[in-house]
XYZ file of C-alpha atoms in Angstrom:
291
model
C 76.286 -87.466 -65.291
C 72.925 -86.312 -65.279
C 70.254 -88.540 -66.364
C 68.150 -87.436 -69.240
C 64.692 -86.526 -68.264
C 62.442 -89.384 -67.858
C 59.092 -89.630 -69.347
C 56.429 -92.058 -69.406
C 57.804 -93.758 -72.440
C 60.825 -95.044 -70.493
C 58.706 -96.640 -67.796
C 57.254 -100.045 -68.111
C 53.768 -100.135 -69.393
C 51.183 -99.956 -66.706
C 47.746 -101.155 -66.568
C 46.762 -97.875 -68.224
C 46.861 -98.466 -71.897
C 48.158 -94.936 -72.453
C 50.835 -95.094 -69.763
C 49.282 -92.192 -67.856
C 47.417 -91.933 -64.676
C 43.734 -91.937 -65.188
C 41.987 -88.668 -64.400
C 39.220 -90.748 -62.901
C 41.541 -92.075 -60.244
C 42.716 -95.180 -61.979
C 46.403 -96.026 -62.405
C 49.658 -95.573 -60.478
C 50.190 -92.772 -58.024
C 46.550 -92.676 -57.170
C 44.961 -94.176 -54.227
C 45.052 -97.882 -54.641
C 48.291 -97.406 -56.577
C 48.042 -100.797 -58.006
C 45.856 -99.474 -60.747
C 42.679 -100.589 -59.151
C 39.746 -98.132 -58.801
C 40.185 -95.743 -55.941
C 36.428 -95.218 -55.455
C 37.013 -91.572 -54.866
C 33.797 -89.714 -54.779
C 32.803 -88.559 -58.171
C 31.551 -85.030 -58.953
C 28.057 -84.586 -57.591
C 28.132 -87.707 -55.428
C 26.261 -87.752 -52.182
C 29.345 -88.216 -50.182
C 30.958 -85.057 -51.483
C 27.654 -82.968 -51.284
C 25.234 -84.438 -48.735
C 21.624 -84.352 -49.972
C 19.303 -82.092 -47.906
C 16.137 -83.705 -46.528
C 13.001 -82.610 -48.422
C 11.038 -79.688 -46.891
C 7.554 -80.645 -45.860
C 4.942 -78.107 -47.031
C 2.083 -77.171 -44.707
C -1.607 -77.154 -45.671
C -1.419 -73.534 -46.996
C -3.997 -70.671 -46.742
C -6.921 -72.303 -48.497
C -8.369 -74.125 -45.479
C -8.515 -70.828 -43.547
C -10.169 -68.982 -46.454
C -12.775 -71.706 -46.919
C -13.470 -71.850 -43.163
C -13.889 -68.051 -42.936
C -16.317 -68.054 -45.854
C -18.402 -70.763 -44.193
C -18.570 -68.807 -40.915
C -19.569 -65.613 -42.741
C -22.294 -67.471 -44.675
C -23.728 -68.899 -41.440
C -23.807 -65.431 -39.850
C -25.602 -63.978 -42.877
C -28.206 -66.753 -42.738
C -28.800 -66.094 -39.013
C -29.154 -62.324 -39.494
C -31.510 -62.738 -42.460
C -33.658 -65.229 -40.573
C -33.893 -62.932 -37.530
C -34.840 -59.957 -39.729
C -37.593 -61.908 -41.470
C -38.920 -63.107 -38.120
C -39.137 -59.668 -36.510
C -40.520 -58.024 -39.671
C -43.240 -60.638 -39.914
C -44.017 -60.334 -36.214
C -44.257 -56.510 -36.264
C -46.214 -56.162 -39.487
C -48.475 -59.137 -39.444
C -48.499 -60.346 -35.855
C -50.327 -63.402 -34.840
C -53.666 -64.314 -36.238
C -55.267 -63.147 -33.013
C -53.479 -59.802 -33.187
C -54.462 -59.288 -36.815
C -58.032 -60.154 -35.972
C -57.988 -57.817 -32.958
C -56.492 -55.008 -35.044
C -59.154 -55.477 -37.683
C -61.866 -55.467 -35.031
C -60.444 -52.288 -33.497
C -60.431 -50.604 -36.895
C -64.018 -51.642 -37.502
C -65.040 -50.385 -34.051
C -63.323 -47.033 -34.704
C -65.123 -46.711 -38.031
C -68.419 -47.545 -36.365
C -67.812 -44.946 -33.644
C -66.963 -42.286 -36.248
C -70.095 -43.090 -38.202
C -72.169 -42.995 -35.020
C -70.638 -39.638 -34.045
C -71.307 -38.225 -37.509
C -74.889 -39.426 -37.387
C -75.371 -37.941 -33.909
C -73.927 -34.599 -35.042
C -76.134 -34.599 -38.128
C -79.145 -35.443 -35.977
C -78.260 -32.685 -33.500
C -77.900 -30.139 -36.308
C -81.210 -31.218 -37.796
C -82.887 -30.974 -34.383
C -81.392 -27.505 -33.812
C -82.581 -26.378 -37.247
C -85.991 -27.850 -36.552
C -86.176 -26.062 -33.194
C -85.298 -22.726 -34.813
C -87.909 -23.237 -37.505
C -90.422 -24.223 -34.841
C -89.660 -21.079 -32.840
C -90.174 -18.945 -35.947
C -93.387 -20.724 -36.775
C -94.608 -20.335 -33.197
C -93.872 -16.621 -33.247
C -95.763 -16.268 -36.516
C -98.549 -18.438 -35.113
C -98.797 -16.208 -32.041
C -99.119 -13.160 -34.264
C -101.748 -14.866 -36.356
C -103.559 -16.125 -33.252
C -104.226 -12.637 -31.950
C -105.252 -11.577 -35.443
C -102.500 -8.986 -35.848
C -99.261 -8.590 -37.701
C -100.486 -9.302 -41.217
C -100.715 -6.487 -43.753
C -104.463 -6.513 -43.621
C -104.429 -6.659 -39.796
C -101.398 -4.668 -38.605
C -100.319 -3.847 -35.109
C -100.733 -0.276 -33.941
C -97.856 1.876 -32.714
C -97.319 1.316 -29.014
C -98.290 -2.384 -29.192
C -95.753 -5.108 -28.377
C -95.173 -8.001 -30.773
C -92.591 -10.778 -30.748
C -90.376 -11.925 -33.626
C -87.648 -14.544 -33.877
C -84.143 -13.026 -34.018
C -82.828 -15.688 -36.436
C -80.250 -16.933 -33.923
C -82.281 -18.915 -31.414
C -83.628 -15.966 -29.446
C -86.667 -13.681 -29.651
C -87.225 -9.927 -29.740
C -90.160 -8.088 -28.188
C -90.604 -5.012 -30.391
C -92.606 -1.833 -29.944
C -92.819 1.099 -32.383
C -93.418 4.433 -30.685
C -95.107 7.607 -31.878
C -93.695 8.588 -35.277
C -92.307 12.075 -35.960
C -93.293 12.783 -39.606
C -91.349 16.039 -39.884
C -87.958 15.450 -38.254
C -85.605 16.977 -40.827
C -84.344 19.778 -38.609
C -83.918 17.413 -35.643
C -81.899 14.918 -37.682
C -79.709 17.521 -39.420
C -78.996 19.236 -36.094
C -77.859 15.889 -34.699
C -75.194 15.370 -37.385
C -74.353 17.740 -40.235
C -73.094 14.804 -42.326
C -76.524 13.204 -42.514
C -77.993 13.155 -46.014
C -79.898 16.364 -46.754
C -83.453 15.596 -47.953
C -84.700 17.174 -51.138
C -87.250 19.965 -50.992
C -90.126 17.510 -51.530
C -88.765 15.047 -48.944
C -88.597 14.903 -45.189
C -87.010 12.872 -42.445
C -89.282 10.551 -40.480
C -88.156 9.445 -37.025
C -89.422 6.052 -35.790
C -88.787 5.267 -32.074
C -88.025 1.617 -31.280
C -88.015 -0.329 -28.024
C -86.589 -3.888 -28.196
C -86.236 -6.505 -25.451
C -84.043 -9.553 -26.103
C -84.772 -13.068 -24.808
C -82.292 -15.919 -25.362
C -79.101 -17.665 -24.336
C -76.903 -15.545 -26.577
C -76.882 -11.782 -27.053
C -77.994 -9.131 -29.531
C -76.715 -5.825 -30.838
C -79.286 -3.081 -31.382
C -77.953 -2.037 -34.808
C -77.992 -5.705 -35.899
C -81.339 -6.711 -34.441
C -84.257 -5.382 -36.528
C -84.915 -3.539 -39.769
C -87.790 -1.100 -40.318
C -89.124 -0.016 -43.710
C -91.851 2.459 -44.518
C -94.116 1.201 -47.339
C -96.382 3.832 -48.865
C -99.795 3.149 -50.366
C -98.187 3.362 -53.805
C -95.979 0.373 -52.888
C -92.677 2.271 -52.603
C -90.353 1.267 -49.760
C -88.049 3.562 -47.766
C -85.496 2.391 -45.233
C -82.830 3.778 -42.923
C -79.593 4.641 -44.783
C -77.368 4.881 -41.736
C -78.770 8.100 -40.409
C -77.311 9.418 -37.169
C -80.292 10.121 -34.909
C -80.649 11.733 -31.466
C -80.940 8.247 -29.975
C -78.716 6.184 -32.192
C -78.686 2.353 -32.181
C -74.891 2.244 -32.110
C -74.967 3.857 -28.669
C -77.080 1.029 -27.190
C -75.204 -1.563 -25.134
C -75.176 -5.231 -26.091
C -78.438 -6.895 -25.107
C -78.466 -10.130 -23.121
C -81.454 -12.112 -21.889
C -84.098 -9.687 -20.587
C -82.246 -6.501 -21.597
C -84.116 -3.678 -23.343
C -82.720 -1.100 -25.744
C -84.283 2.122 -27.108
C -83.257 4.060 -30.218
C -84.628 5.991 -33.229
C -84.481 5.158 -36.918
C -84.422 7.990 -39.505
C -86.029 7.472 -42.929
C -86.252 9.937 -45.818
C -89.802 9.832 -47.267
C -91.503 11.971 -49.957
C -93.776 14.504 -48.293
C -96.761 13.488 -50.386
C -96.493 9.853 -49.176
C -96.195 10.351 -45.438
C -98.880 9.224 -43.057
C -100.635 7.036 -45.602
C -98.546 3.868 -45.445
C -97.421 1.251 -42.903
C -94.174 0.040 -41.377
C -92.717 -3.408 -42.101
C -90.594 -4.891 -39.280
C -88.251 -7.902 -39.554
C -85.296 -9.415 -37.679
C -82.129 -8.509 -39.555
C -80.762 -12.084 -39.461
C -84.026 -13.908 -40.188
C -84.310 -13.890 -43.979
C -87.210 -16.343 -44.265
C -89.722 -14.985 -41.756
C -92.661 -12.939 -42.917
C -92.549 -9.268 -41.896
C -94.775 -7.918 -39.160
C -96.846 -4.910 -40.178
C -97.472 -1.878 -37.969
C -99.849 0.939 -38.829
C -99.075 4.458 -37.527
C-alpha cells in the first residue's frame, strides 16, 4: 500500500517554529542540518562579490594650467622690460648723448645763422658795389663837366654809363640823319609810316661792353629825343638798316654798332637833345647829348 503523501505536519517539530526550512539557511536540509546557522554568504556580502580597491585620482589638469600661466606672465614681463629699455635708450640715450645731441643742434643753428648773416652781408656788399659803380660813373661825368642837361656831351664823344648788372657801357652817338623816312621805309615796308608833318630820325650808336657778364645790343641802352617843348620821342621797334637785333652778344671788350629810328615832328627836329640811359638801370640819371 502506498503511503499517503507526507507533509511537514507529519514530521516531528523541528527547531523551526513553522516546521519549514528557513530561507535564510536555518533549519534541516540546509548546511549545518542540525538547524544551526549555515553562515552562507548573504546577498551583497563581500565574499559573494569581492569589493574593488578604490581608484586613486591623479592631481588633474589644474597644476599644468597654473604653471603655464605663470610661465606666460614671466615671458610678458621680460618682453615688456626689454621694450622699455630699448625705447628709452634710442629716444633719450644717456645724459651725455642727450647733451651732445643738444650741443650739435645748437651748433647747427649757429652755423645756419652765420651762413644767413654772411649771405646777407654779401648781398649788401654786392648792392653797395653796384651803387658805388653807378655813383662813380655819374661822378666821372660830372667831373669832366659833361652829361648834365645844361652841359651835354656832343655827338661823337664817348661817355660811360653803368649797365645795371655790374658792368659798364662806353657809348657814342654818331651823326644824326634828320630826314631818314625813305631810308627806313625802304628797309622794311612794315615800319610805321610817319604822318605828313613827321619824319624818321636815324641815330647811330656805338657801344662797348666791359664786365664779367655779357650784354645784348637791343637790351643795353635806350635813346629818347627831347624837344625844346619838352616832348619825348623814342624808338618804337623800328627796323633800321643796321638793326640792334643783328648785333652779336657783347662780352668784355666787345663793341656793337646799330641805328635807332625815331619818328619826330618836322617842326621839332634839330632843336632838342638826346637822353641816353642803360635799359636795366632804372635809378641812374640820364646822360644828355646835344646834336
